[in-house]
PDB file of C-alpha atoms in Angstrom:
ATOM      1  CA  MET A   1     100.015  57.450 146.900  1.00  0.00           C
ATOM      2  CA  THR A   2     100.992  57.055 150.494  1.00  0.00           C
ATOM      3  CA  LYS A   3      99.179  55.352 153.227  1.00  0.00           C
ATOM      4  CA  ARG A   4      97.702  56.722 156.426  1.00  0.00           C
ATOM      5  CA  LYS A   5      97.693  54.698 159.618  1.00  0.00           C
ATOM      6  CA  ARG A   6      94.061  53.692 160.454  1.00  0.00           C
ATOM      7  CA  ALA A   7      93.137  50.358 162.467  1.00  0.00           C
ATOM      8  CA  LYS A   8      90.467  49.522 160.357  1.00  0.00           C
ATOM      9  CA  GLN A   9      91.487  49.669 156.765  1.00  0.00           C
ATOM     10  CA  VAL A  10      93.863  48.491 154.303  1.00  0.00           C
ATOM     11  CA  PRO A  11      95.586  51.215 152.514  1.00  0.00           C
ATOM     12  CA  VAL A  12      97.088  50.776 148.735  1.00  0.00           C
ATOM     13  CA  GLU A  13     100.179  52.414 147.935  1.00  0.00           C
ATOM     14  CA  VAL A  14     100.730  53.522 144.398  1.00  0.00           C
ATOM     15  CA  LYS A  15     103.352  56.108 143.747  1.00  0.00           C
ATOM     16  CA  GLY A  16     102.494  59.110 141.723  1.00  0.00           C
ATOM     17  CA  LEU A  17      98.714  58.980 142.199  1.00  0.00           C
ATOM     18  CA  LEU A  18      98.536  61.984 144.547  1.00  0.00           C
ATOM     19  CA  GLU A  19     100.320  63.978 141.887  1.00  0.00           C
ATOM     20  CA  LEU A  20      98.120  62.634 138.953  1.00  0.00           C
ATOM     21  CA  ARG A  21      94.809  63.229 140.490  1.00  0.00           C
ATOM     22  CA  LYS A  22      95.972  67.040 141.453  1.00  0.00           C
ATOM     23  CA  ALA A  23      97.052  67.585 137.564  1.00  0.00           C
ATOM     24  CA  MET A  24      93.583  65.968 136.442  1.00  0.00           C
ATOM     25  CA  ALA A  25      91.595  68.164 138.987  1.00  0.00           C
ATOM     26  CA  GLU A  26      93.156  71.083 137.401  1.00  0.00           C
ATOM     27  CA  PHE A  27      93.169  70.351 133.857  1.00  0.00           C
ATOM     28  CA  GLN A  28      90.789  67.487 133.129  1.00  0.00           C
ATOM     29  CA  PRO A  29      88.144  67.029 135.962  1.00  0.00           C
ATOM     30  CA  GLU A  30      86.157  64.449 133.865  1.00  0.00           C
ATOM     31  CA  PHE A  31      89.458  62.406 133.841  1.00  0.00           C
ATOM     32  CA  GLU A  32      89.387  62.231 137.642  1.00  0.00           C
ATOM     33  CA  ILE A  33      85.925  61.308 138.111  1.00  0.00           C
ATOM     34  CA  ALA A  34      86.723  58.378 135.621  1.00  0.00           C
ATOM     35  CA  LEU A  35      89.838  57.410 137.548  1.00  0.00           C
ATOM     36  CA  ASP A  36      87.939  57.321 140.730  1.00  0.00           C
ATOM     37  CA  LYS A  37      85.204  55.082 139.266  1.00  0.00           C
ATOM     38  CA  ASN A  38      87.920  52.550 137.927  1.00  0.00           C
ATOM     39  CA  LEU A  39      89.685  52.518 141.514  1.00  0.00           C
ATOM     40  CA  GLU A  40      86.209  51.581 143.183  1.00  0.00           C
ATOM     41  CA  LYS A  41      85.772  48.902 140.585  1.00  0.00           C
ATOM     42  CA  ALA A  42      89.333  47.657 141.186  1.00  0.00           C
ATOM     43  CA  MET A  43      88.785  47.278 144.801  1.00  0.00           C
ATOM     44  CA  SER A  44      85.283  45.657 144.840  1.00  0.00           C
ATOM     45  CA  GLY A  45      86.793  42.287 144.731  1.00  0.00           C
ATOM     46  CA  ILE A  46      88.189  42.821 147.995  1.00  0.00           C
ATOM     47  CA  VAL A  47      85.070  44.549 149.576  1.00  0.00           C
ATOM     48  CA  LYS A  48      82.891  41.510 148.504  1.00  0.00           C
ATOM     49  CA  LYS A  49      85.451  39.041 149.666  1.00  0.00           C
ATOM     50  CA  ALA A  50      85.707  40.677 153.095  1.00  0.00           C
ATOM     51  CA  LYS A  51      82.014  40.779 153.533  1.00  0.00           C
ATOM     52  CA  GLY A  52      81.929  37.069 153.323  1.00  0.00           C
ATOM     53  CA  PHE A  53      84.408  36.815 156.357  1.00  0.00           C
ATOM     54  CA  ILE A  54      81.799  38.298 158.575  1.00  0.00           C
ATOM     55  CA  PRO A  55      80.033  35.457 160.246  1.00  0.00           C
ATOM     56  CA  SER A  56      76.240  35.232 159.998  1.00  0.00           C
ATOM     57  CA  GLU A  57      76.086  34.697 163.598  1.00  0.00           C
ATOM     58  CA  SER A  58      77.914  36.162 166.444  1.00  0.00           C
ATOM     59  CA  PRO A  59      80.880  34.415 167.905  1.00  0.00           C
ATOM     60  CA  LEU A  60      79.541  35.357 171.108  1.00  0.00           C
ATOM     61  CA  THR A  61      75.733  35.031 172.074  1.00  0.00           C
ATOM     62  CA  ASN A  62      76.139  38.014 174.548  1.00  0.00           C
ATOM     63  CA  TRP A  63      77.586  40.296 171.903  1.00  0.00           C
ATOM     64  CA  ALA A  64      74.303  40.031 169.979  1.00  0.00           C
ATOM     65  CA  ARG A  65      71.925  41.388 172.685  1.00  0.00           C
ATOM     66  CA  PRO A  66      71.910  45.087 173.611  1.00  0.00           C
ATOM     67  CA  ALA A  67      73.786  46.327 176.919  1.00  0.00           C
ATOM     68  CA  LYS A  68      71.479  46.289 179.873  1.00  0.00           C
ATOM     69  CA  ASN A  69      72.920  49.568 180.837  1.00  0.00           C
ATOM     70  CA  PRO A  70      73.695  51.343 177.645  1.00  0.00           C
ATOM     71  CA  SER A  71      74.146  54.985 179.040  1.00  0.00           C
ATOM     72  CA  ARG A  72      76.095  53.974 182.517  1.00  0.00           C
ATOM     73  CA  GLY A  73      79.466  55.255 182.756  1.00  0.00           C
ATOM     74  CA  ARG A  74      80.276  55.715 179.133  1.00  0.00           C
ATOM     75  CA  SER A  75      79.500  57.839 176.100  1.00  0.00           C
ATOM     76  CA  ARG A  76      78.117  55.048 174.291  1.00  0.00           C
ATOM     77  CA  ALA A  77      77.277  51.334 174.690  1.00  0.00           C
ATOM     78  CA  PHE A  78      79.621  48.508 173.491  1.00  0.00           C
ATOM     79  CA  PRO A  79      78.485  48.073 169.674  1.00  0.00           C
ATOM     80  CA  VAL A  80      76.226  45.253 169.307  1.00  0.00           C
ATOM     81  CA  TYR A  81      76.631  42.561 166.486  1.00  0.00           C
ATOM     82  CA  ASN A  82      74.460  43.147 163.345  1.00  0.00           C
ATOM     83  CA  VAL A  83      75.732  41.126 160.598  1.00  0.00           C
ATOM     84  CA  MET A  84      73.895  43.046 157.762  1.00  0.00           C
ATOM     85  CA  GLU A  85      75.128  46.552 159.335  1.00  0.00           C
ATOM     86  CA  MET A  86      78.743  45.101 159.777  1.00  0.00           C
ATOM     87  CA  ARG A  87      78.870  43.922 156.040  1.00  0.00           C
ATOM     88  CA  ARG A  88      77.343  47.021 154.974  1.00  0.00           C
ATOM     89  CA  GLY A  89      80.071  49.018 156.869  1.00  0.00           C
ATOM     90  CA  ILE A  90      82.671  47.419 154.555  1.00  0.00           C
ATOM     91  CA  GLN A  91      83.372  49.982 152.095  1.00  0.00           C
ATOM     92  CA  SER A  92      85.760  51.221 149.437  1.00  0.00           C
ATOM     93  CA  SER A  93      86.886  54.774 149.257  1.00  0.00           C
ATOM     94  CA  VAL A  94      88.929  57.059 147.142  1.00  0.00           C
ATOM     95  CA  LYS A  95      88.335  60.173 148.978  1.00  0.00           C
ATOM     96  CA  PRO A  96      91.344  61.589 150.261  1.00  0.00           C
ATOM     97  CA  SER A  97      91.969  61.253 154.038  1.00  0.00           C
ATOM     98  CA  ALA A  98      93.417  63.952 156.300  1.00  0.00           C
ATOM     99  CA  PHE A  99      97.163  64.217 156.380  1.00  0.00           C
ATOM    100  CA  ASN A 100      98.481  61.975 159.773  1.00  0.00           C
ATOM    101  CA  LYS A 101     101.452  63.683 161.747  1.00  0.00           C
ATOM    102  CA  LYS A 102     103.983  62.243 159.208  1.00  0.00           C
ATOM    103  CA  GLY A 103     102.595  64.024 156.324  1.00  0.00           C
ATOM    104  CA  PHE A 104     100.667  60.645 154.891  1.00  0.00           C
ATOM    105  CA  THR A 105      97.576  60.409 153.471  1.00  0.00           C
ATOM    106  CA  SER A 106      95.060  57.671 151.963  1.00  0.00           C
ATOM    107  CA  LEU A 107      93.719  57.839 148.530  1.00  0.00           C
ATOM    108  CA  ALA A 108      92.542  54.364 147.844  1.00  0.00           C
ATOM    109  CA  ARG A 109      91.479  52.038 150.761  1.00  0.00           C
ATOM    110  CA  VAL A 110      88.947  49.277 151.885  1.00  0.00           C
ATOM    111  CA  GLU A 111      87.626  50.092 155.321  1.00  0.00           C
ATOM    112  CA  ASN A 112      84.826  48.938 157.764  1.00  0.00           C
ATOM    113  CA  ILE A 113      82.862  52.225 159.304  1.00  0.00           C
ATOM    114  CA  SER A 114      80.704  49.918 161.368  1.00  0.00           C
ATOM    115  CA  ALA A 115      81.760  50.195 165.047  1.00  0.00           C
ATOM    116  CA  ALA A 116      81.197  46.591 165.644  1.00  0.00           C
ATOM    117  CA  GLY A 117      82.859  45.801 162.293  1.00  0.00           C
ATOM    118  CA  ALA A 118      85.863  47.449 163.312  1.00  0.00           C
ATOM    119  CA  ILE A 119      85.764  45.519 166.670  1.00  0.00           C
ATOM    120  CA  TYR A 120      85.380  42.204 164.928  1.00  0.00           C
ATOM    121  CA  GLU A 121      88.523  43.339 162.576  1.00  0.00           C
ATOM    122  CA  THR A 122      91.015  44.282 165.046  1.00  0.00           C
ATOM    123  CA  ALA A 123      90.203  43.107 168.788  1.00  0.00           C
ATOM    124  CA  GLY A 124      93.159  41.486 170.300  1.00  0.00           C
ATOM    125  CA  ARG A 125      95.669  43.155 167.577  1.00  0.00           C
ATOM    126  CA  LYS A 126      97.199  45.184 170.469  1.00  0.00           C
ATOM    127  CA  ASN A 127      96.717  42.672 173.189  1.00  0.00           C
ATOM    128  CA  LYS A 128      95.819  38.799 173.056  1.00  0.00           C
ATOM    129  CA  LYS A 129      94.389  39.127 176.506  1.00  0.00           C
ATOM    130  CA  GLY A 130      92.168  42.129 175.874  1.00  0.00           C
ATOM    131  CA  GLN A 131      91.692  45.271 178.027  1.00  0.00           C
ATOM    132  CA  MET A 132      92.361  44.934 181.747  1.00  0.00           C
ATOM    133  CA  LYS A 133      89.654  45.344 184.333  1.00  0.00           C
ATOM    134  CA  ASP A 134      89.409  48.986 185.624  1.00  0.00           C
ATOM    135  CA  PRO A 135      91.009  48.438 189.280  1.00  0.00           C
ATOM    136  CA  TYR A 136      88.468  50.561 190.665  1.00  0.00           C
ATOM    137  CA  LEU A 137      85.717  48.700 189.548  1.00  0.00           C
ATOM    138  CA  GLY A 138      84.123  46.408 191.992  1.00  0.00           C
ATOM    139  CA  GLY A 139      86.079  47.244 194.705  1.00  0.00           C
ATOM    140  CA  ASP A 140      84.961  46.827 198.560  1.00  0.00           C
ATOM    141  CA  TRP A 141      84.266  50.733 198.674  1.00  0.00           C
ATOM    142  CA  ASP A 142      82.253  50.190 195.642  1.00  0.00           C
ATOM    143  CA  LYS A 143      80.220  47.305 197.037  1.00  0.00           C
ATOM    144  CA  ALA A 144      79.254  49.305 200.065  1.00  0.00           C
ATOM    145  CA  LEU A 145      77.585  51.987 197.826  1.00  0.00           C
ATOM    146  CA  PRO A 146      73.869  51.680 196.693  1.00  0.00           C
ATOM    147  CA  LYS A 147      73.587  50.061 193.281  1.00  0.00           C
ATOM    148  CA  ALA A 148      72.592  53.333 191.553  1.00  0.00           C
ATOM    149  CA  LYS A 149      75.915  55.203 192.754  1.00  0.00           C
ATOM    150  CA  ARG A 150      78.486  52.460 192.327  1.00  0.00           C
ATOM    151  CA  TYR A 151      81.455  53.336 190.237  1.00  0.00           C
ATOM    152  CA  TYR A 152      81.130  52.620 186.287  1.00  0.00           C
ATOM    153  CA  SER A 153      84.310  52.934 184.295  1.00  0.00           C
ATOM    154  CA  SER A 154      84.553  55.586 181.646  1.00  0.00           C
ATOM    155  CA  ASN A 155      88.031  54.865 180.874  1.00  0.00           C
ATOM    156  CA  HIS A 156      88.462  53.413 177.672  1.00  0.00           C
ATOM    157  CA  LYS A 157      91.704  52.161 178.448  1.00  0.00           C
ATOM    158  CA  TYR A 158      90.150  49.409 180.660  1.00  0.00           C
ATOM    159  CA  SER A 159      87.354  47.018 180.556  1.00  0.00           C
ATOM    160  CA  ALA A 160      83.989  47.766 182.023  1.00  0.00           C
ATOM    161  CA  SER A 161      83.007  44.080 183.000  1.00  0.00           C
ATOM    162  CA  ASN A 162      83.330  42.783 186.045  1.00  0.00           C
ATOM    163  CA  ASN A 163      84.924  39.716 184.739  1.00  0.00           C
ATOM    164  CA  PRO A 164      88.607  39.967 184.796  1.00  0.00           C
ATOM    165  CA  LYS A 165      89.104  37.770 182.006  1.00  0.00           C
ATOM    166  CA  ALA A 166      86.295  39.214 179.682  1.00  0.00           C
ATOM    167  CA  GLY A 167      88.554  40.657 177.327  1.00  0.00           C
ATOM    168  CA  GLN A 168      90.676  37.468 176.920  1.00  0.00           C
ATOM    169  CA  GLN A 169      87.515  35.125 176.394  1.00  0.00           C
ATOM    170  CA  PHE A 170      86.271  37.654 173.704  1.00  0.00           C
ATOM    171  CA  ILE A 171      89.179  37.619 171.684  1.00  0.00           C
ATOM    172  CA  GLU A 172      89.523  33.757 172.086  1.00  0.00           C
ATOM    173  CA  ALA A 173      85.829  33.310 170.591  1.00  0.00           C
ATOM    174  CA  LEU A 174      86.903  35.015 167.607  1.00  0.00           C
ATOM    175  CA  PRO A 175      88.940  33.801 164.346  1.00  0.00           C
ATOM    176  CA  GLU A 176      92.406  34.160 164.462  1.00  0.00           C
ATOM    177  CA  LEU A 177      94.044  37.421 163.152  1.00  0.00           C
ATOM    178  CA  VAL A 178      95.562  37.213 159.670  1.00  0.00           C
ATOM    179  CA  ASN A 179      98.531  39.259 159.266  1.00  0.00           C
ATOM    180  CA  ALA A 180      98.788  40.996 155.636  1.00  0.00           C
ATOM    181  CA  ASP A 181     101.909  42.935 156.154  1.00  0.00           C
ATOM    182  CA  TYR A 182     103.907  42.670 152.935  1.00  0.00           C
ATOM    183  CA  ARG A 183     107.297  43.026 154.684  1.00  0.00           C
ATOM    184  CA  LEU A 184     106.774  39.520 155.922  1.00  0.00           C
ATOM    185  CA  ASN A 185     107.265  37.942 152.580  1.00  0.00           C
ATOM    186  CA  LYS A 186     110.720  40.043 152.288  1.00  0.00           C
ATOM    187  CA  LEU A 187     112.220  39.063 155.657  1.00  0.00           C
ATOM    188  CA  ASN A 188     115.656  37.823 155.174  1.00  0.00           C
ATOM    189  CA  GLU A 189     115.644  38.607 151.584  1.00  0.00           C
ATOM    190  CA  ALA A 190     118.780  40.002 150.164  1.00  0.00           C
ATOM    191  CA  SER A 191     118.626  43.808 149.777  1.00  0.00           C
ATOM    192  CA  SER A 192     115.130  43.659 151.179  1.00  0.00           C
ATOM    193  CA  GLY A 193     116.109  46.042 154.349  1.00  0.00           C
ATOM    194  CA  TYR A 194     113.762  44.063 156.478  1.00  0.00           C
ATOM    195  CA  LYS A 195     115.150  42.065 159.388  1.00  0.00           C
ATOM    196  CA  THR A 196     111.997  41.978 161.505  1.00  0.00           C
ATOM    197  CA  ALA A 197     108.376  43.213 160.863  1.00  0.00           C
ATOM    198  CA  GLY A 198     108.494  44.812 164.298  1.00  0.00           C
ATOM    199  CA  ARG A 199     105.436  46.158 166.279  1.00  0.00           C
ATOM    200  CA  ALA A 200     104.032  47.877 163.269  1.00  0.00           C
ATOM    201  CA  SER A 201     103.075  44.565 161.712  1.00  0.00           C
ATOM    202  CA  ARG A 202     100.194  44.450 163.984  1.00  0.00           C
ATOM    203  CA  LYS A 203      98.472  47.240 162.177  1.00  0.00           C
ATOM    204  CA  PHE A 204      98.231  45.143 159.429  1.00  0.00           C
ATOM    205  CA  LYS A 205      96.365  42.338 161.236  1.00  0.00           C
ATOM    206  CA  GLY A 206      92.671  41.676 160.802  1.00  0.00           C
ATOM    207  CA  ARG A 207      89.917  39.281 160.121  1.00  0.00           C
ATOM    208  CA  ALA A 208      87.659  40.101 157.109  1.00  0.00           C
ATOM    209  CA  ILE A 209      89.230  43.158 155.022  1.00  0.00           C
ATOM    210  CA  PHE A 210      93.141  42.077 155.766  1.00  0.00           C
ATOM    211  CA  ARG A 211      92.285  38.314 155.264  1.00  0.00           C
ATOM    212  CA  ALA A 212      90.468  39.192 151.943  1.00  0.00           C
ATOM    213  CA  HIS A 213      93.682  41.456 151.234  1.00  0.00           C
ATOM    214  CA  VAL A 214      96.077  38.423 151.539  1.00  0.00           C
ATOM    215  CA  GLU A 215      94.068  35.932 149.936  1.00  0.00           C
ATOM    216  CA  ASP A 216      93.482  38.822 147.027  1.00  0.00           C
ATOM    217  CA  GLN A 217      97.644  38.043 146.603  1.00  0.00           C
ATOM    218  CA  GLY A 218      98.246  41.587 144.837  1.00  0.00           C
ATOM    219  CA  LYS A 219      95.505  41.239 142.235  1.00  0.00           C
ATOM    220  CA  THR A 220      93.798  44.312 143.303  1.00  0.00           C
ATOM    221  CA  LEU A 221      96.965  46.199 143.563  1.00  0.00           C
ATOM    222  CA  GLY A 222      97.623  45.332 140.030  1.00  0.00           C
ATOM    223  CA  LEU A 223      94.121  46.402 139.040  1.00  0.00           C
ATOM    224  CA  ILE A 224      94.677  49.596 140.549  1.00  0.00           C
ATOM    225  CA  MET A 225      98.182  50.150 138.737  1.00  0.00           C
ATOM    226  CA  GLN A 226      96.696  49.578 135.712  1.00  0.00           C
ATOM    227  CA  ALA A 227      93.636  52.116 136.100  1.00  0.00           C
ATOM    228  CA  LYS A 228      96.419  54.812 137.260  1.00  0.00           C
ATOM    229  CA  GLN A 229      98.502  53.749 133.998  1.00  0.00           C
ATOM    230  CA  ALA A 230      95.714  53.929 131.666  1.00  0.00           C
ATOM    231  CA  ALA A 231      94.599  57.205 132.939  1.00  0.00           C
ATOM    232  CA  GLU A 232      97.943  58.962 133.272  1.00  0.00           C
ATOM    233  CA  ASP A 233      98.677  57.635 129.529  1.00  0.00           C
ATOM    234  CA  LYS A 234      94.800  59.106 128.309  1.00  0.00           C
ATOM    235  CA  PHE A 235      95.427  62.224 130.074  1.00  0.00           C
ATOM    236  CA  ILE A 236      98.865  62.956 128.982  1.00  0.00           C
ATOM    237  CA  LYS A 237      97.778  62.418 125.531  1.00  0.00           C
ATOM    238  CA  LYS A 238      94.660  64.750 125.844  1.00  0.00           C
ATOM    239  CA  ILE A 239      96.864  67.513 127.044  1.00  0.00           C
ATOM    240  CA  GLY A 240      99.431  66.909 124.500  1.00  0.00           C
ATOM    241  CA  GLY A 241     102.283  66.288 126.717  1.00  0.00           C
ATOM    242  CA  LYS A 242     104.505  63.563 127.306  1.00  0.00           C
ATOM    243  CA  ALA A 243     105.141  61.036 130.304  1.00  0.00           C
ATOM    244  CA  ALA A 244     108.004  62.079 132.569  1.00  0.00           C
TER     245      ALA A 244
END
């Protein structure tokens, strides 16, 4: 299996899984269904652990309150911190994702489909100080206008807050990001091929799912490998073939 880049998910890489699933779908569909159930079961430990890393109360009081002007300037309001929704949003999936630009797809992953959960997971990953304030927001020309006609930033590259340090204060109130990049364990090892994890390493940082992945210490990957091997052996025996 190959992996697809997504900010809110932990992909699991298992070689040969894509080919196995294609063969099962063609010759023994019931085997593919059984494999999917076993893969979901294997990832249930990380899902449960990750849900426990979502705090019961919002790290910031204002985050738990709905926005005053949810429809002004942007297509959607900033997601409200709702612990039940955020925990419910952490799910495992074995549904193949779309192929990305490099031809990779994800076949087994844990992700948070909650918008607030995704923000909690990755905020500060790209910039520790958060998004900068929109230079047009709150300017002298803007203040001279009636309140109803003032400028509201719709550019998602900028913060819509009047507080220039809002992003930094938001991130500093959250727990530290945990780096789940497996390459960090291989740095400077002979024949590892890794000198530094580089910028790509930040894509493996998170506070709930990625933290659970680190604390899991490879147990889930081992279970997935076992499920894949057991399914392959059973499938090959059923069709009367032999392993490559």
